[in-house]
Structure formats: structure tokens, C-alpha cells
PDB file of C-alpha atoms in Angstrom:
ATOM      1  CA  MET Z   1     119.565 155.475  19.427  1.00  0.00           C
ATOM      2  CA  ARG Z   2     122.202 158.183  19.146  1.00  0.00           C
ATOM      3  CA  LYS Z   3     120.069 160.530  21.247  1.00  0.00           C
ATOM      4  CA  LEU Z   4     119.602 157.880  23.915  1.00  0.00           C
ATOM      5  CA  ILE Z   5     123.360 157.263  24.153  1.00  0.00           C
ATOM      6  CA  SER Z   6     124.029 161.008  24.275  1.00  0.00           C
ATOM      7  CA  ILE Z   7     121.464 161.522  27.036  1.00  0.00           C
ATOM      8  CA  CYS Z   8     122.877 158.607  29.045  1.00  0.00           C
ATOM      9  CA  LEU Z   9     126.436 159.925  28.596  1.00  0.00           C
ATOM     10  CA  VAL Z  10     125.493 163.461  29.661  1.00  0.00           C
ATOM     11  CA  THR Z  11     123.568 162.130  32.674  1.00  0.00           C
ATOM     12  CA  PHE Z  12     126.487 159.912  33.692  1.00  0.00           C
ATOM     13  CA  LEU Z  13     128.961 162.817  33.424  1.00  0.00           C
ATOM     14  CA  ALA Z  14     126.690 165.133  35.407  1.00  0.00           C
ATOM     15  CA  ILE Z  15     126.346 162.590  38.210  1.00  0.00           C
ATOM     16  CA  SER Z  16     130.054 161.731  38.302  1.00  0.00           C
ATOM     17  CA  CYS Z  17     131.069 165.423  38.455  1.00  0.00           C
ATOM     18  CA  SER Z  18     128.860 166.198  41.430  1.00  0.00           C
ATOM     19  CA  SER Z  19     130.136 168.935  43.725  1.00  0.00           C
ATOM     20  CA  SER Z  20     128.892 167.339  46.942  1.00  0.00           C
ATOM     21  CA  ASP Z  21     131.099 167.214  50.015  1.00  0.00           C
ATOM     22  CA  PRO Z  22     133.848 164.599  49.979  1.00  0.00           C
ATOM     23  CA  ASP Z  23     133.265 161.269  51.641  1.00  0.00           C
ATOM     24  CA  PRO Z  24     134.342 161.612  55.307  1.00  0.00           C
ATOM     25  CA  ASN Z  25     135.504 157.991  55.263  1.00  0.00           C
ATOM     26  CA  ILE Z  26     138.271 158.757  52.774  1.00  0.00           C
ATOM     27  CA  ALA Z  27     141.532 158.903  54.706  1.00  0.00           C
ATOM     28  CA  GLY Z  28     144.184 161.557  54.187  1.00  0.00           C
ATOM     29  CA  THR Z  29     146.650 163.497  56.252  1.00  0.00           C
ATOM     30  CA  VAL Z  30     147.133 167.246  56.463  1.00  0.00           C
ATOM     31  CA  TYR Z  31     149.917 168.751  58.571  1.00  0.00           C
ATOM     32  CA  ASP Z  32     150.054 172.540  58.550  1.00  0.00           C
ATOM     33  CA  GLY Z  33     152.719 173.285  61.129  1.00  0.00           C
ATOM     34  CA  SER Z  34     154.817 176.026  59.573  1.00  0.00           C
ATOM     35  CA  ILE Z  35     154.613 179.735  58.881  1.00  0.00           C
ATOM     36  CA  ASN Z  36     156.351 181.932  56.316  1.00  0.00           C
ATOM     37  CA  LEU Z  37     157.633 185.361  57.365  1.00  0.00           C
ATOM     38  CA  THR Z  38     159.386 188.330  55.802  1.00  0.00           C
ATOM     39  CA  VAL Z  39     161.354 190.548  58.150  1.00  0.00           C
ATOM     40  CA  SER Z  40     162.289 194.151  57.427  1.00  0.00           C
ATOM     41  CA  ASN Z  41     163.153 197.285  59.336  1.00  0.00           C
ATOM     42  CA  THR Z  42     161.178 200.541  59.259  1.00  0.00           C
ATOM     43  CA  ASN Z  43     163.192 201.593  56.173  1.00  0.00           C
ATOM     44  CA  ALA Z  44     161.911 198.475  54.324  1.00  0.00           C
ATOM     45  CA  GLU Z  45     165.388 196.895  54.326  1.00  0.00           C
ATOM     46  CA  ASP Z  46     165.284 193.100  54.150  1.00  0.00           C
ATOM     47  CA  LEU Z  47     166.626 191.768  57.457  1.00  0.00           C
ATOM     48  CA  LEU Z  48     167.028 188.262  56.024  1.00  0.00           C
ATOM     49  CA  SER Z  49     169.183 189.280  53.047  1.00  0.00           C
ATOM     50  CA  ALA Z  50     172.773 188.051  53.213  1.00  0.00           C
ATOM     51  CA  SER Z  51     173.822 191.198  51.326  1.00  0.00           C
ATOM     52  CA  ASN Z  52     172.430 193.468  54.078  1.00  0.00           C
ATOM     53  CA  PRO Z  53     175.138 194.076  56.727  1.00  0.00           C
ATOM     54  CA  ASN Z  54     172.384 194.713  59.325  1.00  0.00           C
ATOM     55  CA  ALA Z  55     170.527 191.481  58.551  1.00  0.00           C
ATOM     56  CA  TYR Z  56     170.025 188.681  61.037  1.00  0.00           C
ATOM     57  CA  LYS Z  57     172.668 186.007  60.496  1.00  0.00           C
ATOM     58  CA  LYS Z  58     171.303 182.582  59.646  1.00  0.00           C
ATOM     59  CA  ASN Z  59     173.782 180.861  61.948  1.00  0.00           C
ATOM     60  CA  LYS Z  60     172.622 183.019  64.891  1.00  0.00           C
ATOM     61  CA  ILE Z  61     168.866 182.371  64.515  1.00  0.00           C
ATOM     62  CA  LYS Z  62     167.475 179.927  67.078  1.00  0.00           C
ATOM     63  CA  ILE Z  63     164.082 178.244  67.205  1.00  0.00           C
ATOM     64  CA  LEU Z  64     162.770 177.475  70.679  1.00  0.00           C
ATOM     65  CA  TYR Z  65     159.582 175.705  71.725  1.00  0.00           C
ATOM     66  CA  LEU Z  66     157.791 176.309  75.006  1.00  0.00           C
ATOM     67  CA  LEU Z  67     157.231 172.784  76.316  1.00  0.00           C
ATOM     68  CA  ASN Z  68     155.908 172.101  79.818  1.00  0.00           C
ATOM     69  CA  GLY Z  69     156.726 175.666  80.845  1.00  0.00           C
ATOM     70  CA  LYS Z  70     160.363 175.505  79.672  1.00  0.00           C
ATOM     71  CA  LEU Z  71     161.964 176.983  76.571  1.00  0.00           C
ATOM     72  CA  THR Z  72     163.723 174.238  74.654  1.00  0.00           C
ATOM     73  CA  GLU Z  73     166.006 174.953  71.725  1.00  0.00           C
ATOM     74  CA  GLN Z  74     165.121 172.709  68.801  1.00  0.00           C
ATOM     75  CA  PHE Z  75     167.810 170.554  67.211  1.00  0.00           C
ATOM     76  CA  ASP Z  76     167.620 167.749  64.730  1.00  0.00           C
ATOM     77  CA  GLY Z  77     170.803 165.912  65.637  1.00  0.00           C
ATOM     78  CA  LYS Z  78     172.864 168.867  64.431  1.00  0.00           C
ATOM     79  CA  LEU Z  79     174.809 171.640  66.098  1.00  0.00           C
ATOM     80  CA  ASP Z  80     172.270 174.311  65.117  1.00  0.00           C
ATOM     81  CA  SER Z  81     168.529 174.724  64.714  1.00  0.00           C
ATOM     82  CA  SER Z  82     168.594 175.280  60.956  1.00  0.00           C
ATOM     83  CA  SER Z  83     166.468 172.207  60.319  1.00  0.00           C
ATOM     84  CA  PHE Z  84     163.581 173.996  62.076  1.00  0.00           C
ATOM     85  CA  PHE Z  85     163.663 176.903  59.608  1.00  0.00           C
ATOM     86  CA  SER Z  86     164.698 177.655  56.067  1.00  0.00           C
ATOM     87  CA  ILE Z  87     165.319 180.913  54.241  1.00  0.00           C
ATOM     88  CA  TYR Z  88     164.460 181.235  50.564  1.00  0.00           C
ATOM     89  CA  GLU Z  89     163.553 183.905  48.031  1.00  0.00           C
ATOM     90  CA  GLN Z  90     159.962 184.562  46.963  1.00  0.00           C
ATOM     91  CA  ASP Z  91     158.501 187.548  45.123  1.00  0.00           C
ATOM     92  CA  GLY Z  92     161.906 189.257  45.148  1.00  0.00           C
ATOM     93  CA  GLN Z  93     162.374 189.096  48.906  1.00  0.00           C
ATOM     94  CA  ASN Z  94     163.760 186.699  51.451  1.00  0.00           C
ATOM     95  CA  VAL Z  95     161.269 184.586  53.374  1.00  0.00           C
ATOM     96  CA  ILE Z  96     161.888 182.454  56.425  1.00  0.00           C
ATOM     97  CA  ARG Z  97     159.767 179.327  56.879  1.00  0.00           C
ATOM     98  CA  VAL Z  98     159.605 178.368  60.531  1.00  0.00           C
ATOM     99  CA  PHE Z  99     158.439 174.938  61.619  1.00  0.00           C
ATOM    100  CA  LEU Z 100     156.165 175.610  64.562  1.00  0.00           C
ATOM    101  CA  ASN Z 101     155.582 173.935  67.875  1.00  0.00           C
ATOM    102  CA  SER Z 102     152.477 171.790  67.389  1.00  0.00           C
ATOM    103  CA  SER Z 103     152.568 169.928  70.682  1.00  0.00           C
ATOM    104  CA  ALA Z 104     149.172 168.407  71.455  1.00  0.00           C
ATOM    105  CA  GLU Z 105     149.923 168.801  75.176  1.00  0.00           C
ATOM    106  CA  GLU Z 106     149.827 172.601  74.864  1.00  0.00           C
ATOM    107  CA  LYS Z 107     146.523 174.436  74.333  1.00  0.00           C
ATOM    108  CA  TYR Z 108     148.314 177.221  72.407  1.00  0.00           C
ATOM    109  CA  PRO Z 109     151.774 175.913  71.464  1.00  0.00           C
ATOM    110  CA  GLU Z 110     154.396 178.671  71.389  1.00  0.00           C
ATOM    111  CA  THR Z 111     157.428 178.996  69.145  1.00  0.00           C
ATOM    112  CA  TYR Z 112     160.127 181.543  69.880  1.00  0.00           C
ATOM    113  CA  ILE Z 113     162.304 182.880  67.082  1.00  0.00           C
ATOM    114  CA  GLN Z 114     165.459 184.266  68.604  1.00  0.00           C
ATOM    115  CA  TRP Z 115     166.905 186.396  65.797  1.00  0.00           C
ATOM    116  CA  ASP Z 116     169.951 187.373  67.857  1.00  0.00           C
ATOM    117  CA  GLU Z 117     170.771 188.005  71.525  1.00  0.00           C
ATOM    118  CA  ASN Z 118     168.531 191.089  71.619  1.00  0.00           C
ATOM    119  CA  HIS Z 119     165.531 190.264  69.390  1.00  0.00           C
ATOM    120  CA  THR Z 120     162.946 187.528  69.850  1.00  0.00           C
ATOM    121  CA  ASP Z 121     159.456 187.057  68.437  1.00  0.00           C
ATOM    122  CA  VAL Z 122     156.825 184.727  69.875  1.00  0.00           C
ATOM    123  CA  ILE Z 123     154.370 182.844  67.673  1.00  0.00           C
ATOM    124  CA  LYS Z 124     151.379 181.286  69.407  1.00  0.00           C
ATOM    125  CA  VAL Z 125     149.045 178.997  67.482  1.00  0.00           C
ATOM    126  CA  GLU Z 126     145.660 177.441  68.057  1.00  0.00           C
ATOM    127  CA  TYR Z 127     145.391 174.268  65.987  1.00  0.00           C
ATOM    128  CA  ASN Z 128     142.433 172.329  64.645  1.00  0.00           C
ATOM    129  CA  ARG Z 129     143.113 168.657  65.159  1.00  0.00           C
ATOM    130  CA  THR Z 130     141.380 165.633  63.716  1.00  0.00           C
ATOM    131  CA  SER Z 131     142.296 161.987  63.952  1.00  0.00           C
ATOM    132  CA  ASN Z 132     144.692 162.369  61.035  1.00  0.00           C
ATOM    133  CA  SER Z 133     145.304 166.116  60.576  1.00  0.00           C
ATOM    134  CA  VAL Z 134     146.713 169.182  62.280  1.00  0.00           C
ATOM    135  CA  PHE Z 135     146.271 172.651  60.814  1.00  0.00           C
ATOM    136  CA  LYS Z 136     146.522 176.240  62.030  1.00  0.00           C
ATOM    137  CA  LYS Z 137     143.265 177.846  63.120  1.00  0.00           C
ATOM    138  CA  THR Z 138     144.465 181.045  64.814  1.00  0.00           C
ATOM    139  CA  VAL Z 139     147.928 182.643  64.876  1.00  0.00           C
ATOM    140  CA  TRP Z 140     149.312 185.378  67.110  1.00  0.00           C
ATOM    141  CA  ILE Z 141     152.727 186.996  66.750  1.00  0.00           C
ATOM    142  CA  ASN Z 142     153.841 188.862  69.853  1.00  0.00           C
ATOM    143  CA  ASP Z 143     150.229 188.669  71.098  1.00  0.00           C
ATOM    144  CA  GLN Z 144     148.838 190.325  67.948  1.00  0.00           C
ATOM    145  CA  LEU Z 145     146.216 188.345  66.075  1.00  0.00           C
ATOM    146  CA  ILE Z 146     147.356 187.621  62.517  1.00  0.00           C
ATOM    147  CA  THR Z 147     144.525 187.411  60.020  1.00  0.00           C
ATOM    148  CA  LYS Z 148     146.515 186.922  56.806  1.00  0.00           C
ATOM    149  CA  VAL Z 149     149.245 184.281  56.796  1.00  0.00           C
ATOM    150  CA  ASP Z 150     149.404 183.379  53.080  1.00  0.00           C
ATOM    151  CA  PRO Z 151     151.756 183.572  51.319  1.00  0.00           C
ATOM    152  CA  TYR Z 152     153.666 185.078  54.263  1.00  0.00           C
ATOM    153  CA  VAL Z 153     153.397 187.380  57.251  1.00  0.00           C
ATOM    154  CA  LYS Z 154     155.310 190.659  57.123  1.00  0.00           C
ATOM    155  CA  ILE Z 155     157.176 191.579  60.297  1.00  0.00           C
ATOM    156  CA  VAL Z 156     158.618 195.068  60.661  1.00  0.00           C
ATOM    157  CA  LYS Z 157     161.290 195.583  63.310  1.00  0.00           C
TER     158      LYS Z 157
END
């Protein structure tokens, strides 16, 4: 009897721990509409560090979306665009997380990061879209294909 119970228990556990694909009818939402960047100069100086006198100033950074052929600065009811990016420390360096243009009306939505009056980078994204999810498929920065985006992309100015 003990063997029978053990066999039934092992069989039940093996069936319940199956590694088959998840049920496509299970609903869930995935939104992957941001990118993490580090920014340094050719001397490897962190251009996001508040202690670097040559760094980009947080209050000068602007996030712009290309929508219907027009660049539109992004605001969230505030006087600046800081709600469309955040700067934090990771692995001993400063990282900027930029919330990207994910407009479904654009084939390759573009986000412009205006670091200051003289420096701008363009991020273009191709998204995979499902009925309940949006996630990055392909990313270009300044027309260069980016193959590694995790944990962040390194930009050298």
C-alpha cells in the first residue's frame, strides 16, 4: 500500500510540474517601454554624476517623442520632463532610465533625449505587440542597432 501511495504521489508531482508551454488563455500584461543607459565621455567619466562638473544637468535633460512628424516635449503635468526619466545608481555608476515612445501609430516610435542644447540622442524602437502586451523587439540608438540592452546600454560621447 505504501508503494502504491508513493507511486501515485510521484506521478502526480511529475504531471503537475510539467514544463509545457503556458496556457495561451491565461491573461497577463507586459509593458516593456523603457531603456536604461549609462553615459560617459571618452575618458570614462560618468556624464550623469552630479559630482562631475562636466556632467549633463538633470534639470536640463528633455525627453521628446516624434509624434505625427513633430517633436513633442513630454510633460506629466509638471514644468519639466523628469517624470519621463529617472537617474539612479547601479553597479557603481549612474544610470538613466528613459520611458520610451511606444505609440502604436508609429511603425518605429522615436524618442529623443536632449542632454543639453548641443547634444541629442535618438532611440528608435520596433515593438512586438499583442492584445495585452507591448515589448521591445529591436532598438537603435542614433541609427546603430543595439544588441544588448540589459542591464543597460553604454553610450560614450
